[in-house]
Short mmCIF file of C-alpha atoms in Angstrom, two decimals:
data_model
loop_
_atom_site.label_atom_id
_atom_site.label_comp_id
_atom_site.label_asym_id
_atom_site.label_seq_id
_atom_site.Cartn_x
_atom_site.Cartn_y
_atom_site.Cartn_z
CA MET A 17 -9.07 -16.69 10.82
CA LYS A 18 -4.72 -18.54 11.09
CA LYS A 19 -5.93 -18.63 7.39
CA LYS A 20 -6.77 -14.79 7.18
CA SER A 21 -3.63 -14.07 9.14
CA LEU A 22 -1.57 -15.83 7.00
CA CYS A 23 -2.81 -14.96 3.91
CA ASN A 24 -2.65 -11.34 4.05
CA PRO A 25 1.38 -11.13 4.72
CA LEU A 26 1.39 -13.26 1.60
CA LEU A 27 -0.68 -10.70 0.23
CA LEU A 28 1.64 -7.64 1.63
CA LEU A 29 4.85 -9.95 0.44
CA LEU A 30 3.58 -9.83 -2.81
CA THR A 31 2.92 -6.45 -3.27
CA ALA A 32 5.81 -5.46 -2.37
CA ALA A 33 7.36 -8.18 -5.64
CA ILE A 34 5.65 -6.49 -7.26
CA TRP A 35 6.79 -2.44 -6.47
CA GLY A 36 10.40 -3.86 -6.61
CA ALA A 37 9.62 -5.22 -10.12
CA ALA A 38 8.43 -1.65 -10.08
CA PHE A 39 12.00 0.55 -9.95
CA VAL A 40 13.29 -0.98 -13.23
CA ALA A 41 10.05 0.52 -15.30
CA GLN A 42 9.73 4.11 -13.14
CA SER A 43 13.72 4.06 -14.58
CA VAL A 44 13.26 3.07 -17.41
CA GLY A 45 10.09 5.54 -17.80
CA MET A 46 11.64 8.88 -16.88
CA ASP A 47 14.34 8.06 -19.79
CA TYR A 48 10.79 9.50 -21.58
CA VAL A 49 8.74 11.42 -19.74
CA GLU A 50 9.27 13.71 -16.35
CA PRO A 51 7.80 12.74 -13.05
CA PHE A 52 3.72 14.10 -13.22
CA THR A 53 3.60 12.37 -16.14
CA PHE A 54 4.35 9.54 -15.23
CA ASN A 55 2.74 8.94 -12.20
CA PHE A 56 -0.33 11.28 -14.34
CA ALA A 57 -0.88 8.20 -17.07
CA ARG A 58 -0.09 5.42 -14.22
CA SER A 59 -2.64 6.67 -11.68
CA ILE A 60 -5.24 6.51 -14.41
CA ILE A 61 -4.69 4.07 -16.17
CA GLY A 62 -4.43 2.07 -12.69
CA GLY A 63 -7.90 4.19 -11.71
CA ILE A 64 -9.48 2.45 -14.80
CA VAL A 65 -8.43 -0.89 -14.47
CA LEU A 66 -10.42 -0.82 -11.70
CA LEU A 67 -13.82 0.03 -12.73
CA PRO A 68 -14.42 -4.06 -14.85
CA CYS A 69 -13.15 -5.41 -11.27
CA ILE A 70 -16.07 -2.77 -9.30
CA ALA A 71 -17.98 -3.71 -11.20
CA PHE A 72 -18.27 -7.96 -11.70
CA LEU A 73 -17.87 -7.40 -7.73
CA ASP A 74 -21.36 -5.65 -7.72
CA LYS A 75 -22.87 -8.20 -9.86
CA LYS A 76 -21.92 -10.59 -7.44
CA LYS A 77 -23.24 -9.31 -4.70
CA SER A 78 -25.61 -8.84 -6.54
CA ARG A 79 -26.53 -12.05 -7.42
CA GLU A 80 -25.94 -13.33 -4.15
CA SER A 81 -28.25 -9.88 -2.88
CA GLU A 82 -31.21 -10.93 -5.28
CA SER A 83 -30.89 -15.12 -3.70
CA SER A 84 -31.06 -14.75 -0.44
CA THR A 85 -33.92 -12.12 -0.82
CA GLN A 86 -35.57 -15.00 -2.16
CA LYS A 87 -35.22 -17.83 0.14
CA LYS A 88 -36.46 -14.65 2.61
CA LYS A 89 -40.02 -14.33 0.54
CA LYS A 90 -41.02 -18.17 1.78
CA SER A 91 -41.91 -16.22 4.97
CA GLU A 92 -42.61 -13.07 4.34
CA HIS A 93 -45.87 -13.18 6.05
CA SER A 94 -45.37 -11.78 8.42
CA ALA A 95 -45.86 -8.36 9.31
CA PRO A 96 -44.92 -5.74 6.55
CA GLU A 97 -42.61 -4.31 8.82
CA GLN A 98 -40.51 -6.72 8.56
CA ARG A 99 -39.30 -5.91 5.07
CA MET A 100 -39.30 -2.53 5.99
CA ASN A 101 -36.52 -3.48 8.37
CA CYS A 102 -34.38 -5.38 5.70
CA ALA A 103 -33.70 -2.66 4.14
CA LYS A 104 -30.47 -0.54 4.83
CA PRO A 105 -31.72 3.83 5.78
CA ALA A 106 -30.84 5.76 2.99
CA GLY A 107 -29.25 8.22 6.21
CA ASP A 108 -26.42 5.32 6.48
CA GLN A 109 -25.55 4.89 2.72
CA ASN A 110 -24.98 8.89 2.10
CA THR A 111 -22.81 8.34 5.01
CA ASP A 112 -21.73 6.17 3.43
CA ARG A 113 -20.29 7.57 0.20
CA ARG A 114 -19.31 10.45 2.45
CA THR A 115 -16.51 8.57 3.93
CA LEU A 116 -15.59 6.05 1.03
CA ALA A 117 -15.20 9.61 -0.83
CA LEU A 118 -13.58 11.53 1.78
CA GLY A 119 -11.65 8.25 2.41
CA GLY A 120 -10.34 8.81 -1.66
CA VAL A 121 -10.09 11.85 -1.28
CA CYS A 122 -6.80 11.92 2.01
CA CYS A 123 -5.22 8.86 0.28
CA GLY A 124 -5.11 10.35 -3.42
CA ALA A 125 -3.56 13.39 -2.00
CA ALA A 126 -0.27 11.33 0.72
CA LEU A 127 0.11 9.22 -2.47
CA PHE A 128 -0.07 11.76 -4.93
CA VAL A 129 2.21 14.09 -2.26
CA ALA A 130 4.23 10.95 -1.60
CA SER A 131 5.09 10.07 -5.70
CA SER A 132 5.79 12.65 -6.93
CA LEU A 133 8.15 14.01 -4.24
CA GLN A 134 10.34 10.03 -4.74
CA GLN A 135 9.87 10.98 -8.35
CA ILE A 136 11.53 14.39 -8.60
CA GLY A 137 13.77 13.36 -5.88
CA ILE A 138 15.48 10.19 -7.06
CA GLN A 139 16.63 12.55 -9.88
CA TYR A 140 18.61 13.96 -7.45
CA THR A 141 19.91 11.23 -5.52
CA THR A 142 20.86 7.81 -5.76
CA VAL A 143 19.05 5.20 -6.62
CA GLY A 144 20.68 3.19 -3.15
CA LYS A 145 20.50 6.16 -0.88
CA ALA A 146 16.51 6.81 -2.05
CA GLY A 147 15.36 2.68 -1.43
CA PHE A 148 16.83 3.85 1.73
CA ILE A 149 15.93 6.87 3.18
CA THR A 150 12.34 6.13 1.42
CA ALA A 151 11.66 2.50 3.63
CA MET A 152 12.42 5.25 6.36
CA TYR A 153 8.95 4.94 7.03
CA ILE A 154 8.92 1.41 8.37
CA ILE A 155 9.90 3.39 11.81
CA LEU A 156 7.86 6.93 11.01
CA VAL A 157 4.60 4.92 10.50
CA PRO A 158 5.42 3.41 14.45
CA VAL A 159 5.59 7.09 15.56
CA PHE A 160 2.66 8.75 13.50
CA GLY A 161 1.33 5.68 15.33
CA ILE A 162 1.93 7.24 19.35
CA PHE A 163 0.05 9.97 18.35
CA ARG A 164 -2.82 8.08 17.07
CA LYS A 165 -2.82 5.79 20.39
CA LYS A 166 -1.33 2.64 18.59
CA LYS A 167 1.17 0.89 21.04
CA VAL A 168 4.11 -0.74 19.93
CA GLY A 169 5.61 -3.40 21.63
CA ALA A 170 9.46 -4.52 22.12
CA LYS A 171 9.51 -7.09 19.41
CA ILE A 172 8.22 -4.37 16.69
CA TRP A 173 10.84 -1.90 18.16
CA LEU A 174 12.88 -4.63 17.79
CA CYS A 175 11.51 -6.13 14.24
CA VAL A 176 11.75 -2.26 13.09
CA LEU A 177 15.32 -2.07 14.01
CA LEU A 178 16.59 -4.97 12.16
CA ALA A 179 14.63 -3.97 9.03
CA VAL A 180 16.59 -0.26 9.15
CA ALA A 181 20.43 -2.12 9.70
CA GLY A 182 18.81 -5.05 6.69
CA LEU A 183 18.35 -1.71 3.94
CA TYR A 184 21.02 -0.32 5.07
CA LEU A 185 23.28 -3.19 4.14
CA LEU A 186 21.44 -3.82 1.28
CA CYS A 187 20.84 0.18 0.23
CA MET A 188 23.22 1.84 1.40
CA THR A 189 26.96 1.58 -0.82
CA GLU A 190 28.34 4.80 -0.81
CA GLY A 191 29.29 7.51 2.01
CA ILE A 192 26.63 9.86 3.46
CA THR A 193 25.55 12.74 3.01
CA VAL A 194 22.20 15.03 2.48
CA GLY A 195 21.43 17.15 -0.07
CA SER A 196 18.10 18.45 -1.75
CA GLY A 197 17.18 14.83 -3.45
CA ASP A 198 17.51 13.12 0.20
CA LEU A 199 15.64 15.05 1.82
CA LEU A 200 12.81 15.63 -0.62
CA VAL A 201 12.93 11.26 -0.42
CA LEU A 202 13.06 11.73 3.11
CA LEU A 203 9.92 13.92 3.12
CA CYS A 204 8.15 10.37 0.85
CA ALA A 205 8.26 8.18 2.80
CA ALA A 206 6.98 10.39 6.15
CA VAL A 207 4.47 10.55 3.93
CA PHE A 208 4.66 7.46 2.67
CA ALA A 209 4.00 6.94 6.70
CA VAL A 210 0.61 9.02 6.58
CA HIS A 211 -1.07 6.37 3.50
CA ILE A 212 0.25 3.51 5.15
CA LEU A 213 -1.90 5.28 8.49
CA VAL A 214 -4.37 7.03 6.00
CA ILE A 215 -5.83 3.70 4.97
CA ASP A 216 -5.16 2.43 8.23
CA HIS A 217 -8.01 4.65 9.22
CA PHE A 218 -10.20 3.78 5.93
CA SER A 219 -9.46 0.72 4.88
CA PRO A 220 -12.22 -1.41 8.00
CA LEU A 221 -14.59 1.04 7.68
CA THR A 222 -15.38 0.52 3.28
CA ASP A 223 -14.96 -1.13 -0.21
CA GLY A 224 -11.31 -2.13 -0.65
CA VAL A 225 -11.73 -1.56 -4.32
CA ARG A 226 -13.82 1.33 -4.43
CA LEU A 227 -11.54 3.20 -2.37
CA SER A 228 -8.53 2.29 -4.41
CA CYS A 229 -9.71 3.78 -7.49
CA ILE A 230 -10.77 6.36 -5.95
CA GLN A 231 -7.48 7.48 -4.51
CA PHE A 232 -5.81 7.19 -8.13
CA PHE A 233 -7.90 9.23 -9.83
CA VAL A 234 -7.72 11.64 -7.53
CA CYS A 235 -3.84 11.53 -7.86
CA GLY A 236 -3.29 11.64 -10.81
CA LEU A 237 -6.26 14.42 -11.64
CA LEU A 238 -3.49 16.31 -9.12
CA SER A 239 -0.74 14.84 -11.05
CA GLY A 240 -2.42 15.81 -13.98
CA VAL A 241 -2.38 19.54 -12.67
CA GLY A 242 1.56 19.46 -12.31
CA MET A 243 1.84 17.22 -15.13
CA LEU A 244 0.07 21.03 -16.92
CA LEU A 245 2.21 23.56 -14.41
CA PHE A 246 5.88 22.39 -14.94
CA GLU A 247 6.19 20.61 -17.32
CA THR A 248 5.85 19.96 -21.29
CA PRO A 249 3.90 16.40 -21.63
CA SER A 250 4.23 15.06 -25.07
CA ILE A 251 1.82 12.48 -26.11
CA GLY A 252 4.62 10.44 -28.91
CA ALA A 253 6.61 10.29 -25.49
CA ILE A 254 4.06 9.06 -23.26
CA LEU A 255 3.49 6.31 -26.31
CA GLN A 256 7.31 5.70 -26.08
CA ALA A 257 7.17 4.58 -23.02
CA TRP A 258 4.29 1.84 -23.45
CA LEU A 259 5.60 0.28 -21.68
CA PRO A 260 6.94 1.06 -18.62
CA ILE A 261 4.33 2.79 -18.18
CA GLY A 262 1.57 0.21 -18.65
CA TYR A 263 3.46 -2.09 -16.60
CA ALA A 264 3.70 0.39 -13.73
CA GLY A 265 -0.55 1.53 -13.67
CA VAL A 266 -2.00 -1.85 -13.86
CA LEU A 267 0.73 -3.95 -11.90
CA SER A 268 2.08 -1.65 -9.17
CA CYS A 269 -1.18 0.44 -9.24
CA GLY A 270 -4.35 -1.35 -10.32
CA VAL A 271 -3.34 -4.18 -8.78
CA VAL A 272 -1.31 -3.88 -6.16
CA TYR A 273 -2.34 -0.90 -4.51
CA THR A 274 -5.90 -2.58 -3.38
CA LEU A 275 -3.75 -5.69 -2.59
CA GLN A 276 -2.30 -3.71 -0.19
CA ILE A 277 -5.66 -2.16 1.28
CA VAL A 278 -7.60 -5.12 1.57
CA ALA A 279 -4.67 -6.71 2.91
CA GLN A 280 -3.88 -3.82 5.25
CA LYS A 281 -7.78 -4.79 7.14
CA GLY A 282 -7.14 -6.06 10.61
CA MET A 283 -3.52 -5.69 10.07
CA ASP A 284 -0.63 -4.18 12.68
CA PRO A 285 0.00 -1.09 10.98
CA THR A 286 3.97 -0.82 11.76
CA VAL A 287 3.73 -5.43 10.84
CA ALA A 288 3.02 -3.66 7.67
CA SER A 289 4.61 -1.33 6.89
CA LEU A 290 7.52 -3.71 7.49
CA ILE A 291 6.38 -6.65 5.03
CA LEU A 292 6.19 -3.68 2.12
CA SER A 293 9.45 -2.92 2.74
CA MET A 294 10.59 -5.73 1.29
CA GLU A 295 10.49 -3.89 -2.26
CA SER A 296 13.89 -2.81 -1.27
CA VAL A 297 14.39 -6.28 -1.34
CA PHE A 298 12.92 -7.08 -4.24
CA SER A 299 13.75 -4.09 -6.28
CA VAL A 300 17.75 -5.80 -6.09
CA LEU A 301 17.12 -9.07 -6.02
CA PHE A 302 14.66 -8.29 -9.86
CA GLY A 303 17.89 -6.36 -11.09
CA TRP A 304 20.26 -9.03 -10.37
CA LEU A 305 17.45 -11.32 -12.38
CA LEU A 306 16.19 -8.66 -15.13
CA LEU A 307 19.39 -6.69 -15.48
CA GLY A 308 22.58 -8.69 -14.50
CA GLN A 309 23.24 -6.61 -10.99
CA SER A 310 25.26 -9.46 -8.68
CA LEU A 311 25.30 -9.31 -5.21
CA VAL A 312 27.70 -8.85 -2.87
CA PRO A 313 28.09 -10.40 0.70
CA ARG A 314 26.99 -6.63 1.76
CA GLU A 315 23.39 -6.64 0.27
CA LEU A 316 23.34 -9.69 1.15
CA SER A 317 23.88 -9.29 4.86
CA GLY A 318 21.44 -7.23 4.26
CA CYS A 319 18.36 -9.33 2.87
CA VAL A 320 18.61 -11.60 5.71
CA LEU A 321 18.63 -8.93 8.15
CA MET A 322 14.85 -8.14 6.23
CA PHE A 323 13.71 -11.63 6.16
CA ALA A 324 15.20 -12.09 10.24
CA ALA A 325 13.10 -8.57 10.95
CA ILE A 326 9.44 -10.04 9.36
CA ILE A 327 9.82 -13.69 10.24
CA LEU A 328 9.81 -12.49 14.38
CA ALA A 329 7.33 -9.23 13.27
CA GLN A 330 5.24 -12.54 12.69
CA LEU A 331 5.78 -14.75 15.04
CA PRO A 332 2.75 -15.12 17.43
CA ASP A 333 3.29 -13.35 21.12
CA LYS A 334 3.68 -15.79 24.60
CA VAL A 335 0.80 -15.34 26.53
CA ARG A 336 0.67 -15.31 29.64
CA ARG A 337 -1.02 -18.08 31.38
CA GLU A 338 -3.45 -17.24 34.49
CA PRO A 339 -1.66 -18.56 37.73
CA SER A 340 -4.31 -20.86 39.58
CA PRO A 341 -5.40 -20.97 42.64
CA ASP A 342 -2.52 -23.18 44.10
CA GLU A 343 -0.21 -21.30 42.69
CA ARG A 344 -1.14 -18.56 43.90
#
């Protein structure tokens, strides 16, 4: 249990790092293609990347199943009913498929709306404002969780406040004004919070890799509709943007969204959102490493607050000790 509890946060931290680097890819990609076109290409690539992974996992499960079946054949001289009971009822399989399909559609629709709002809104606001406003989902996750009767302790709320303060110092370098782009990115943050809660609901019920694959194809299909209705896509422009689209599709979509679904199993969604919000920190760090952008003391202070919030969120709560009969 300890290894699993440590592995899941590390996977989410890796997810945040790859997302942070993807801001560079998204910025470069928008120089060649429009928002729906970019999201269409990256989502379809993300779904395709997962198909070989699903095939590999299916073969692995099949080999394990055959191995266990051969071991059971030695004891198959018992009643025939035992062999019939080993098979999974067809009704349960149909239910699993319906749950997987429903989860994939819900996750894909939420991802489409959130990514579209972000990609469109970032054109009408500054990158600093977009990063801060998008990270507001770390507040909206526990707020929305209350409606699902999810209890959030005082420590998590303190971590949320620390994270928001850190993101403010990290991203907000200009005066606060509310424009159309800011409102679109704020709506994006709300939908990303819904996306996290939807994953939290479906990930324990179905296969995470298949769920991720379906959500990308759903997101790509919806983005394709928007691309054909509102944009003028060009194959030449898409080919020119092959590198940022490839990075965003293979790593930022196919790899990290799968890591997110797998790592969120059994984790508090508020804690998960805190770790994922580190993408803002990593975006600044990769901007410094790859683009030569320096970090001022204000931004470094924001990084420190963000790390403090995440470390505090991972610390175990104190267990109340029951008083002994002599102490009562």
